[in-house]
Tab-separated table of C-alpha atoms and ligand atoms in Angstrom:
chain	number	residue	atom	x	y	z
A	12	UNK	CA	5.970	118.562	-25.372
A	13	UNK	CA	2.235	119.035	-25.330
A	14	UNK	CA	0.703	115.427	-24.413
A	15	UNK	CA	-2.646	114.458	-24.175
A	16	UNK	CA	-3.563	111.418	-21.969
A	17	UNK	CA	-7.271	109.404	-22.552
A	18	UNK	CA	-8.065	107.835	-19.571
A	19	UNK	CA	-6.459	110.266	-17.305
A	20	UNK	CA	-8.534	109.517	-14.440
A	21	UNK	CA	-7.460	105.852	-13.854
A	22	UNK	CA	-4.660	104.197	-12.154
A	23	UNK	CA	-1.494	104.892	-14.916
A	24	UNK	CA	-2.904	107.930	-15.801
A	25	UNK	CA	-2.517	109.615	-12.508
A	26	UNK	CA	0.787	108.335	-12.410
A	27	UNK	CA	1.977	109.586	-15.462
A	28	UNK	CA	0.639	112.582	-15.733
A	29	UNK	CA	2.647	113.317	-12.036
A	30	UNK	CA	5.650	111.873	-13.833
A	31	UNK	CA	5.031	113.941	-17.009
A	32	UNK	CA	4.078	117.600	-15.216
A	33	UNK	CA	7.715	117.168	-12.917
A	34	UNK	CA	9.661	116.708	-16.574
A	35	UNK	CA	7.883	119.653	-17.568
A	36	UNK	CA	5.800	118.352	-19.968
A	37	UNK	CA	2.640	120.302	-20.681
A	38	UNK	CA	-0.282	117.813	-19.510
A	39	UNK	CA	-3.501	117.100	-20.877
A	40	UNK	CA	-5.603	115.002	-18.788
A	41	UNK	CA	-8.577	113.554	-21.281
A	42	UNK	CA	-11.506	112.477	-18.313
A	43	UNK	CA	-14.464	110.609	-19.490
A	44	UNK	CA	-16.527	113.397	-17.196
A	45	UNK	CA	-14.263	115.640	-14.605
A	46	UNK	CA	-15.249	115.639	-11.230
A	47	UNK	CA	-15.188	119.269	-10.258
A	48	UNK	CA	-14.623	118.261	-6.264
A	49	UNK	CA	-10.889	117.211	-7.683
A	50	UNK	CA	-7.591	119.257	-6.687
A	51	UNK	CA	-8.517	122.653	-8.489
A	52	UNK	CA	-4.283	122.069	-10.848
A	53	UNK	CA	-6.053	118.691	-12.227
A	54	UNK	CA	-9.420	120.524	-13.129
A	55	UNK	CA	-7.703	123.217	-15.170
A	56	UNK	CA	-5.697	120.555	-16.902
A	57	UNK	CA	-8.470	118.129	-17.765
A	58	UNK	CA	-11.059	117.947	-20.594
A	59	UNK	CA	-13.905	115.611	-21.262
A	60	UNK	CA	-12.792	112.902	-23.032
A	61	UNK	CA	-15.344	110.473	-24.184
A	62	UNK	CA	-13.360	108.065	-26.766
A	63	UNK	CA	-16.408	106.942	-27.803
A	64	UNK	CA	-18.019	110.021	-29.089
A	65	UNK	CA	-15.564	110.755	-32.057
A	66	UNK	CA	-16.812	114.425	-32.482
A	67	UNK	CA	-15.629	115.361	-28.799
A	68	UNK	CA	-12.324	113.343	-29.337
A	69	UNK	CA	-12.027	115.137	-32.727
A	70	UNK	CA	-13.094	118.649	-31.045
A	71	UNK	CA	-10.160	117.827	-27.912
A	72	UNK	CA	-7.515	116.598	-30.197
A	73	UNK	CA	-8.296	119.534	-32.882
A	74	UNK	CA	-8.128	121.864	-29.919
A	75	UNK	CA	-4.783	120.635	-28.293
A	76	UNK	CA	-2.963	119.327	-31.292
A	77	UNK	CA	-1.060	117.111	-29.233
A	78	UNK	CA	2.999	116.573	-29.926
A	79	UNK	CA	1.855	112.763	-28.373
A	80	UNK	CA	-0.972	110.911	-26.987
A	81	UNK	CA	-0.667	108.509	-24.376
A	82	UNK	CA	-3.999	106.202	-25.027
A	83	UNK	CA	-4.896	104.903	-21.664
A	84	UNK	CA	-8.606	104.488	-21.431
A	85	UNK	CA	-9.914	101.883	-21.649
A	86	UNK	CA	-12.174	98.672	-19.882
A	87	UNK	CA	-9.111	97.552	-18.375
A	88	UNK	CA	-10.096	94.605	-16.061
A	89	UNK	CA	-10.315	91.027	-17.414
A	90	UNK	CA	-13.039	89.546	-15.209
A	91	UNK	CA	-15.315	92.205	-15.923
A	92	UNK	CA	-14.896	91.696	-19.755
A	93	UNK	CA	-16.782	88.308	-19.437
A	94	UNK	CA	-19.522	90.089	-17.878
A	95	UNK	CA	-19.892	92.643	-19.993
A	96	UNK	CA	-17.548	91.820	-23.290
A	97	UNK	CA	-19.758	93.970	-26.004
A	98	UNK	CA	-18.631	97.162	-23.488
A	99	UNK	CA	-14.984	95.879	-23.430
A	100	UNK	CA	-14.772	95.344	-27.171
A	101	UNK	CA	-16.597	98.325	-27.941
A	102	UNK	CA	-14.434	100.516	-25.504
A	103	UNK	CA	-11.710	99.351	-25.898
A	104	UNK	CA	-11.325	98.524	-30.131
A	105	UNK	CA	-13.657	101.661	-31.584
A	106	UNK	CA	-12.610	104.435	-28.569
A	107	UNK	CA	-9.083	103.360	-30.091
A	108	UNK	CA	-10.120	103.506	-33.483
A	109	UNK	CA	-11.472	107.158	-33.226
A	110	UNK	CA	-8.015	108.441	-31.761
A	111	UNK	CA	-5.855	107.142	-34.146
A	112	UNK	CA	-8.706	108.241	-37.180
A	113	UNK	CA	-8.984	111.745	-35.859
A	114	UNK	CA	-5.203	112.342	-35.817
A	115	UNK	CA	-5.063	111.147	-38.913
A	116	UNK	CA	-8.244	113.186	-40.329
A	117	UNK	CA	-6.163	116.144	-38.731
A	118	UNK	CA	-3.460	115.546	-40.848
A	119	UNK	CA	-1.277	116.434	-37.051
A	120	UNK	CA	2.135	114.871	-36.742
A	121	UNK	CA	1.175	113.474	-33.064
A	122	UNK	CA	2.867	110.468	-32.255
A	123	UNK	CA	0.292	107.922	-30.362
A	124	UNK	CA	0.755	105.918	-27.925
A	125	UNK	CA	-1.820	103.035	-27.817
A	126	UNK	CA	-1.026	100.534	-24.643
A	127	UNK	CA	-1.686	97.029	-25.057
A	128	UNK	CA	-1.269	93.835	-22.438
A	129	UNK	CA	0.802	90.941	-22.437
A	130	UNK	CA	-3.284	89.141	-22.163
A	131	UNK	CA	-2.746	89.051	-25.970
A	132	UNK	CA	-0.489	86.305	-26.396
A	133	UNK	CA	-2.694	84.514	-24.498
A	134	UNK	CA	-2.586	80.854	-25.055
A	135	UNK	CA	1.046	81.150	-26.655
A	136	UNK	CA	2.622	81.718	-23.524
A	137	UNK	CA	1.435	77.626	-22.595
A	138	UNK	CA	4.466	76.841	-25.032
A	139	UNK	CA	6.584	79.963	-24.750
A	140	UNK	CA	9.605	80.506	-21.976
A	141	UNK	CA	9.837	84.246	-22.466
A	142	UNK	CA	7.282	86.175	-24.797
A	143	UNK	CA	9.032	88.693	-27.808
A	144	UNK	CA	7.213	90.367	-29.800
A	145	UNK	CA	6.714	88.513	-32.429
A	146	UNK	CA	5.384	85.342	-30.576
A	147	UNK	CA	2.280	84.583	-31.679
A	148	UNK	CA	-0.628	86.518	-30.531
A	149	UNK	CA	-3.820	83.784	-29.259
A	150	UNK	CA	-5.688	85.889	-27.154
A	151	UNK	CA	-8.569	84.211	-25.410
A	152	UNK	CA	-10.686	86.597	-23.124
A	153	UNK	CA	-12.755	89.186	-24.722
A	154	UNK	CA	-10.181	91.839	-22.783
A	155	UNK	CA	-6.911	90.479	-24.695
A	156	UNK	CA	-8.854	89.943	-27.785
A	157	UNK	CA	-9.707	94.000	-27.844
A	158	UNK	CA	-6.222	94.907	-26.527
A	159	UNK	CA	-5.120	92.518	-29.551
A	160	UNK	CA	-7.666	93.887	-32.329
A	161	UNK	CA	-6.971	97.679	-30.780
A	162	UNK	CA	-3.506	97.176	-31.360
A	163	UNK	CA	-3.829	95.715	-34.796
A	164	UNK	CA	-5.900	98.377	-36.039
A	165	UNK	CA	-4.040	101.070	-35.046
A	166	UNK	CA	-0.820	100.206	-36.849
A	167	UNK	CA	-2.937	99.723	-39.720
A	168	UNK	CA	-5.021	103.131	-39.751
A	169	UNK	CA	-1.407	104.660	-38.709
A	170	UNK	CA	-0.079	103.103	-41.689
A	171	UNK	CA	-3.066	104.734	-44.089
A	172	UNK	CA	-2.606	108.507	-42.616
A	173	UNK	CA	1.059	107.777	-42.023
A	174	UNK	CA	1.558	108.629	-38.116
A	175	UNK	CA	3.626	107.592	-35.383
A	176	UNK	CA	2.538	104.713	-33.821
A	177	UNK	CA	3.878	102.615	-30.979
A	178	UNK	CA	2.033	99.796	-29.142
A	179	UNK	CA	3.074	99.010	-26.021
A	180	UNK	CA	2.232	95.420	-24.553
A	181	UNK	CA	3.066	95.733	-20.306
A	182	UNK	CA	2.930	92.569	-18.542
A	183	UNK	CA	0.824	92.940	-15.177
A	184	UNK	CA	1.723	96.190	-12.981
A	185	UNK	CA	0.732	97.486	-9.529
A	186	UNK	CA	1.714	99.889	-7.118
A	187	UNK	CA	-0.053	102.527	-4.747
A	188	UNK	CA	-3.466	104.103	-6.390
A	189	UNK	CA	-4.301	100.663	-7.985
A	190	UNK	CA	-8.005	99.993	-7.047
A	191	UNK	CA	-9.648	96.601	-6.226
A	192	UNK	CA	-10.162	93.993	-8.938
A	193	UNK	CA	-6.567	93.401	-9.882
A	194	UNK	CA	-4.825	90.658	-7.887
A	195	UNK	CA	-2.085	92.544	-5.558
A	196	UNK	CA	-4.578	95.247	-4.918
A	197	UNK	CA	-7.303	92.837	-4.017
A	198	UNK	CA	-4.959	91.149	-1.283
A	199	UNK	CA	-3.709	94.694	0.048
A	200	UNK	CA	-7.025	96.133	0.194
A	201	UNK	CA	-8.333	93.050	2.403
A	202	UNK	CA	-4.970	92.946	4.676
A	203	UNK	CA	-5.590	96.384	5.332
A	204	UNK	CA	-9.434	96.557	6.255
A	205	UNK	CA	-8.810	93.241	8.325
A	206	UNK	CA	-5.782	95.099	9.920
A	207	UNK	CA	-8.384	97.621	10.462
A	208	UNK	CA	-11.038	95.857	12.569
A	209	UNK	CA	-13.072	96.683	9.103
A	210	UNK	CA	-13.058	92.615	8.054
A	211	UNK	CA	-12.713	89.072	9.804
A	212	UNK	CA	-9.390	87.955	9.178
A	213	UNK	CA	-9.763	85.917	5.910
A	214	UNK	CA	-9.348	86.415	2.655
A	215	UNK	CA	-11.061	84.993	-0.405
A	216	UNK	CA	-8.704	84.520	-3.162
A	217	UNK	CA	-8.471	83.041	-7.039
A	218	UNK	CA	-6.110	80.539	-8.461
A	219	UNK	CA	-3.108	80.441	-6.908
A	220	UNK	CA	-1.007	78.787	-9.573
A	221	UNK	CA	-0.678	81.391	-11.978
A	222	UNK	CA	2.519	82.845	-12.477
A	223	UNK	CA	2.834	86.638	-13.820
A	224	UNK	CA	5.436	88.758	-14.560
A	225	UNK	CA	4.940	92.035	-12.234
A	226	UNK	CA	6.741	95.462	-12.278
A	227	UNK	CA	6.033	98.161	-10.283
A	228	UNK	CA	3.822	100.855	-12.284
A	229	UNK	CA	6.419	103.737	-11.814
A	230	UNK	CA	8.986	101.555	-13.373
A	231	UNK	CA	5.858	101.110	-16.247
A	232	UNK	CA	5.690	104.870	-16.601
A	233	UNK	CA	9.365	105.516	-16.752
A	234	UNK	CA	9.560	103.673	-20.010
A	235	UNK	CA	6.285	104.969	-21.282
A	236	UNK	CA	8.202	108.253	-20.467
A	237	UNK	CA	11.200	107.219	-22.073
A	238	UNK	CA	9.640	105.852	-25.504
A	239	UNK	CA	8.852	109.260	-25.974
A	240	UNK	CA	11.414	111.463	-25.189
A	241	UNK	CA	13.936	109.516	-27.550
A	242	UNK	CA	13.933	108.700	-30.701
A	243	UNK	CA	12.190	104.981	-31.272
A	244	UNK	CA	11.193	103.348	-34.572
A	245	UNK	CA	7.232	102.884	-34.305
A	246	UNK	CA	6.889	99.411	-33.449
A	247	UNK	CA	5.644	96.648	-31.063
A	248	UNK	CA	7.082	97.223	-27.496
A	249	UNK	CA	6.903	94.411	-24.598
A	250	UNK	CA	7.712	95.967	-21.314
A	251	UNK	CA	7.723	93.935	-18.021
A	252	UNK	CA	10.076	92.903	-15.819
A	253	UNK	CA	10.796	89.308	-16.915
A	254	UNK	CA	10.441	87.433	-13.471
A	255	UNK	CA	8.208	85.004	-12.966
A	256	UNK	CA	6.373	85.070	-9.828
A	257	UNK	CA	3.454	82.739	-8.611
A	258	UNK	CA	0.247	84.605	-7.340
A	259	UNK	CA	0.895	82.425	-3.671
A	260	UNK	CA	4.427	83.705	-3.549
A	261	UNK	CA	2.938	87.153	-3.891
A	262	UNK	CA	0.227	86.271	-1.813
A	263	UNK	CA	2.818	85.129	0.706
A	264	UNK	CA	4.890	88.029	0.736
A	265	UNK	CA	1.837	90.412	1.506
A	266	UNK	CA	1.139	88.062	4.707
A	267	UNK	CA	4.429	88.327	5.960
A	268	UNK	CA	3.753	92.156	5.969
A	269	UNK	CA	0.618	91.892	7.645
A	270	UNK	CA	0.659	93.200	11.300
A	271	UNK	CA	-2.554	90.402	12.545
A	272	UNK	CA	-2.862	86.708	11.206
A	273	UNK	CA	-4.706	85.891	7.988
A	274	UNK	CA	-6.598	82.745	6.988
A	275	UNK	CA	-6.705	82.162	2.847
A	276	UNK	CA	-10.151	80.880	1.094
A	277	UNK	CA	-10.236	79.512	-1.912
A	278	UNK	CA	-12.937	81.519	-3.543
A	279	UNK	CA	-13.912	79.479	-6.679
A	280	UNK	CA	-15.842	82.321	-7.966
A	281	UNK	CA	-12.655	84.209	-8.600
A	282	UNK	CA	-11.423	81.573	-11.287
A	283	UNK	CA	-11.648	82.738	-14.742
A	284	UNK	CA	-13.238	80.562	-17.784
A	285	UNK	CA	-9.342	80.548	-19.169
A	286	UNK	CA	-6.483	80.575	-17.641
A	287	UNK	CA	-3.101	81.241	-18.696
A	288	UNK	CA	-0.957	79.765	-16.471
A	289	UNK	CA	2.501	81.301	-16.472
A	290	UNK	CA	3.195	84.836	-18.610
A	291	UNK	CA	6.744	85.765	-18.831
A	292	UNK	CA	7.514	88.599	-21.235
A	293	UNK	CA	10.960	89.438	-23.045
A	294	UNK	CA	11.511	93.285	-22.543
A	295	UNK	CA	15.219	93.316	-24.875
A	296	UNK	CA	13.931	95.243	-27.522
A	297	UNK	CA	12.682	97.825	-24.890
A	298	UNK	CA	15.645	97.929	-22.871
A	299	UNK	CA	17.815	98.662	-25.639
A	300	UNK	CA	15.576	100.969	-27.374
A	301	UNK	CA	15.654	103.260	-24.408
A	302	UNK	CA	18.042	101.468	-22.176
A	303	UNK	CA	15.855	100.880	-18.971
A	304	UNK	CA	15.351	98.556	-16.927
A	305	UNK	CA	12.883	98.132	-14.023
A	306	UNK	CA	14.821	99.697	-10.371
A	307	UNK	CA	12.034	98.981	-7.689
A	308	UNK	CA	12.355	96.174	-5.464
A	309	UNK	CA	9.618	94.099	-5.881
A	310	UNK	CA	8.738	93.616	-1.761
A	311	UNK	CA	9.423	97.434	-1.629
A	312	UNK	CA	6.504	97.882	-3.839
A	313	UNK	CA	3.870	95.365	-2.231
A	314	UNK	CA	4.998	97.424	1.159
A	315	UNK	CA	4.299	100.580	-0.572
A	316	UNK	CA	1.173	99.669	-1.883
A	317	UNK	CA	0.044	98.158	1.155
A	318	UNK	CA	0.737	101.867	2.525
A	319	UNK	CA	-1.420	103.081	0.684
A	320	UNK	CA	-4.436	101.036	0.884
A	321	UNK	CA	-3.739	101.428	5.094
A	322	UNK	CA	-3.868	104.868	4.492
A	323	UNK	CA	-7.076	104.506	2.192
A	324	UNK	CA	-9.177	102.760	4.644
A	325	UNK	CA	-8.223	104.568	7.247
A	326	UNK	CA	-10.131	107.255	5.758
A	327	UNK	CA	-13.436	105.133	5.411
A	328	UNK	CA	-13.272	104.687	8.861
B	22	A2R	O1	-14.735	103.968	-16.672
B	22	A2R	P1	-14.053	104.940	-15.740
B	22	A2R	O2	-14.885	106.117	-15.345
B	22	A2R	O3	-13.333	104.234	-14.606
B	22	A2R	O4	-12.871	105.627	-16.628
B	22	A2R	C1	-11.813	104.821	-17.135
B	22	A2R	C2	-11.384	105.374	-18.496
B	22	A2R	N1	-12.379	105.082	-19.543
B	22	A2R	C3	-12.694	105.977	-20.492
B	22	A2R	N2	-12.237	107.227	-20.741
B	22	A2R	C4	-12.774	107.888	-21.782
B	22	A2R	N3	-13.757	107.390	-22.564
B	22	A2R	C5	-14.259	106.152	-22.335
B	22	A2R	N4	-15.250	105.682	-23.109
B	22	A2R	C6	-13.715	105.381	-21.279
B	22	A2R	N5	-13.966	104.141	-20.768
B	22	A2R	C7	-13.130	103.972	-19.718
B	22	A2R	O5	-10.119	104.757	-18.715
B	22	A2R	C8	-10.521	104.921	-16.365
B	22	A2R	O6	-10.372	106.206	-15.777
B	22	A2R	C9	-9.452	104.710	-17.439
B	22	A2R	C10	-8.736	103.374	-17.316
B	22	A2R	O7	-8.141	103.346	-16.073
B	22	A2R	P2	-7.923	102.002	-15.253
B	22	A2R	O8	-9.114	101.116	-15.410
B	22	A2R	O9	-7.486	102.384	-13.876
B	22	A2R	O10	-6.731	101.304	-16.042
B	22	A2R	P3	-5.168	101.492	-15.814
B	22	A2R	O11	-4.703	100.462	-14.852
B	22	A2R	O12	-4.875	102.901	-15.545
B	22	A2R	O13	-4.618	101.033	-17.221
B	22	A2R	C11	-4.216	101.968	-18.234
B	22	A2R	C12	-4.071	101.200	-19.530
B	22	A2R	C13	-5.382	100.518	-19.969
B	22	A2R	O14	-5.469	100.639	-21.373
B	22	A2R	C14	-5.198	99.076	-19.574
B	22	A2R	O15	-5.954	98.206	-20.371
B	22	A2R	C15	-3.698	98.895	-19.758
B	22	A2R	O16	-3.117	100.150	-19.375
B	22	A2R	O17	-3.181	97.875	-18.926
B	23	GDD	N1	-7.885	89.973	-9.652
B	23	GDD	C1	-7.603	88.850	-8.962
B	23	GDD	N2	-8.113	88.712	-7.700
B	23	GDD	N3	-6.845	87.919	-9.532
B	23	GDD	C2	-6.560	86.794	-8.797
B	23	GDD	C3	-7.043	86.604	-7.497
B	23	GDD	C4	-7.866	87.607	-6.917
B	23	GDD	O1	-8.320	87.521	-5.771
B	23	GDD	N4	-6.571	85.398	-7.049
B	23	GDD	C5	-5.826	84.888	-8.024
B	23	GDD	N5	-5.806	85.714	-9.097
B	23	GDD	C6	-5.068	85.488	-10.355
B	23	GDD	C7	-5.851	85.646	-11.647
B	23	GDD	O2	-6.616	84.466	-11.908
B	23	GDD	C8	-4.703	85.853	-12.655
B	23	GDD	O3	-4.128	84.628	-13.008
B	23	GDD	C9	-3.662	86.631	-11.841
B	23	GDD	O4	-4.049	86.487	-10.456
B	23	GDD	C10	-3.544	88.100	-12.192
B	23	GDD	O5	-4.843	88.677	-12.209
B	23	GDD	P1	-5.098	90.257	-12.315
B	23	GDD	O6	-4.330	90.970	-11.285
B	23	GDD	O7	-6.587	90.449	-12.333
B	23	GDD	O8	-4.403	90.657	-13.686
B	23	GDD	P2	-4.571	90.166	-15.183
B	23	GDD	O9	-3.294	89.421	-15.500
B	23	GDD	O10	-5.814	89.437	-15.418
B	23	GDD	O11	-4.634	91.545	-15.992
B	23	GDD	C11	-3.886	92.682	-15.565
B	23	GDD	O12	-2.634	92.712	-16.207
B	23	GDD	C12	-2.689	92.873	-17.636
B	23	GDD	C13	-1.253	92.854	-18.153
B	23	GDD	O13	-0.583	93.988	-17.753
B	23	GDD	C14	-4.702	93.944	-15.891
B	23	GDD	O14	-4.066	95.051	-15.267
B	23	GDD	C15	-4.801	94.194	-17.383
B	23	GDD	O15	-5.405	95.465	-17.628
B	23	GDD	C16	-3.387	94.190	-17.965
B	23	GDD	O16	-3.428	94.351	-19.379
């Protein structure tokens, strides 16, 4: 299939689009500007993708006339939507907007993608063992309020132009390439530079209550991958891995895998203006729908990940 990723650039993308190039998909990669110092495969591939500037996103779309799109890009990181919520809205509800429009301007047969977060049940999941889809959606953060409005819009300008549509709602994922700002990142990155001799030996974390439900992103991308290559009725999608873990058991499990001792701080910097405490997701109608399930081990992954941020700082040394 010919499949266009937005967003190509970040975290997912460059895990899917490995994923996607070995099933011998032909790739896409939509960057919001390339950098021509990357691997000369991924600069032939890419094109600049600005979702914001409709004409390019027509001109790109027009151009490839994707089978799918996989509609990654976005302001992805919930702290920084509270500093900066007009960009996260903005990003995150009109770049949408403009992809699903222009496919259906194009009258093209593209089936889209749009990914969504478990953030927009928000305050639901306070009275809620295990999220499904239709639990009500209460978002309160200006991230899971665009990831909500996004999501809403889509199925409704899919419904006008009569598309393909699925919206995909992942509960929180992590794994090797993640950068800093996201909570198992933010712990690897410090083990590693303290491991180092880059940092003193403590680490300033957030609240530690919070429970999330965590799957490893190449688990993530094999359903993504999946929910395309069958045949799925368009739809709302949870995907996660339905265990509830607290941030200090994963916090734990990283020390135990440190190779020097580590002192915690409680940073109070790092708490958010609202909190969900625990988010649990229900991933049955995914699992049957393409009958996956999530295979990593979940200490496999923080090890892996951990790997790779040693190997990462080793290079700023
Ligand atoms: O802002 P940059 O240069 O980091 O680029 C990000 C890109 N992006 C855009 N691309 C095109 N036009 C824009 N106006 C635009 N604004 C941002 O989206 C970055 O390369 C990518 C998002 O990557 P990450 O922040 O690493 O997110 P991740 O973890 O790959 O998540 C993929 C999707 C997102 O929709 C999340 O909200 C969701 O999964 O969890
Ligand atoms: N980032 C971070 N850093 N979070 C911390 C820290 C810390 O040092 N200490 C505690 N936390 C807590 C946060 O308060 C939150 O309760 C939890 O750890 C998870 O935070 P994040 O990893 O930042 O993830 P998120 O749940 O806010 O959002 C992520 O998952 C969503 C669902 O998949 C992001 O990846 C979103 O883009 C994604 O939609």
């Amino acid at each position: 299939m010919r499949i266009l990723i937005t967003g190509a650039n970040g975290f997912v993308g460059r895990h899917l689009e490995r994923e996607l190039v070995s099933r011998n998909h032909e790739v896409f990669l939509g960057v919001k500007q390339i950098d021509k110092n990357e691997e000369i495969r991924r600069v032939k591939q890419s094109v600049d993708l600005n979702i914001l500037d409709k004409e390019q996103v027509k001109s790109v779309i027009a151009f490839v006339k994707p089978d799918v799109i996989f509609h990654l890009a976005a302001q992805s990181n919930v702290m920084q939507s509270w500093d900066d919520p007009t960009y996260t809205l903005t990003t995150n509800i009109i770049g949408t907007v403009n992809i699903v429009e222009v496919v259906g301007e194009l009258s093209l047969s593209t089936k889209i993608i749009t990914i969504g977060s478990s953030e927009e049940y928000g305050i639901t999941a306070k009275y809620t063992n295990k999220l499904t889809e239709s639990s009500p959606c209460l978002p309160q953060n200006p991230y899971a309020i665009s990831k909500f409005a996004a999501g809403e819009i889509a199925q409704q300008i899919a419904k006008k132009y009569h598309l393909n549509h699925i919206h995909v709602r992942p509960f929180n994922h992590f794994g090797p390439g993640q950068q800093e700002g996201f909570v198992i990142s933010d712990f690897a990155s410090k083990i590693a530079r303290i491991e180092a001799g880059l940092a003193s030996n403590s680490i300033k974390v957030g609240y530690l209550e919070a429970e999330r439900d965590f799957t490893d992103v190449r688990d993530i991308i094999d359903a993504y991958v999946l929910l395309i290559e069958s045949v799925v009725p368009n739809g709302i999608y949870n995907i996660g891995s339905g265990v509830s873990r607290s941030i200090s058991e994963v916090l734990d499990y990283l020390i135990e895998l440190a190779d020097v001792p580590i002192d915690i701080e409680i940073d109070y910097d790092k708490y958010r203006i609202s909190e969900v405490k625990n988010i649990v997701g229900d991933s049955n109608k995914v699992q049957q729908a393409i009958d996956w399930k999530p295979e990593h081990d979940f200490k496999d992954s923080l090890k892996d990940t951990l790997n790779w941020w040693r190997a990462s700082v080793t290079v700023e040394i």
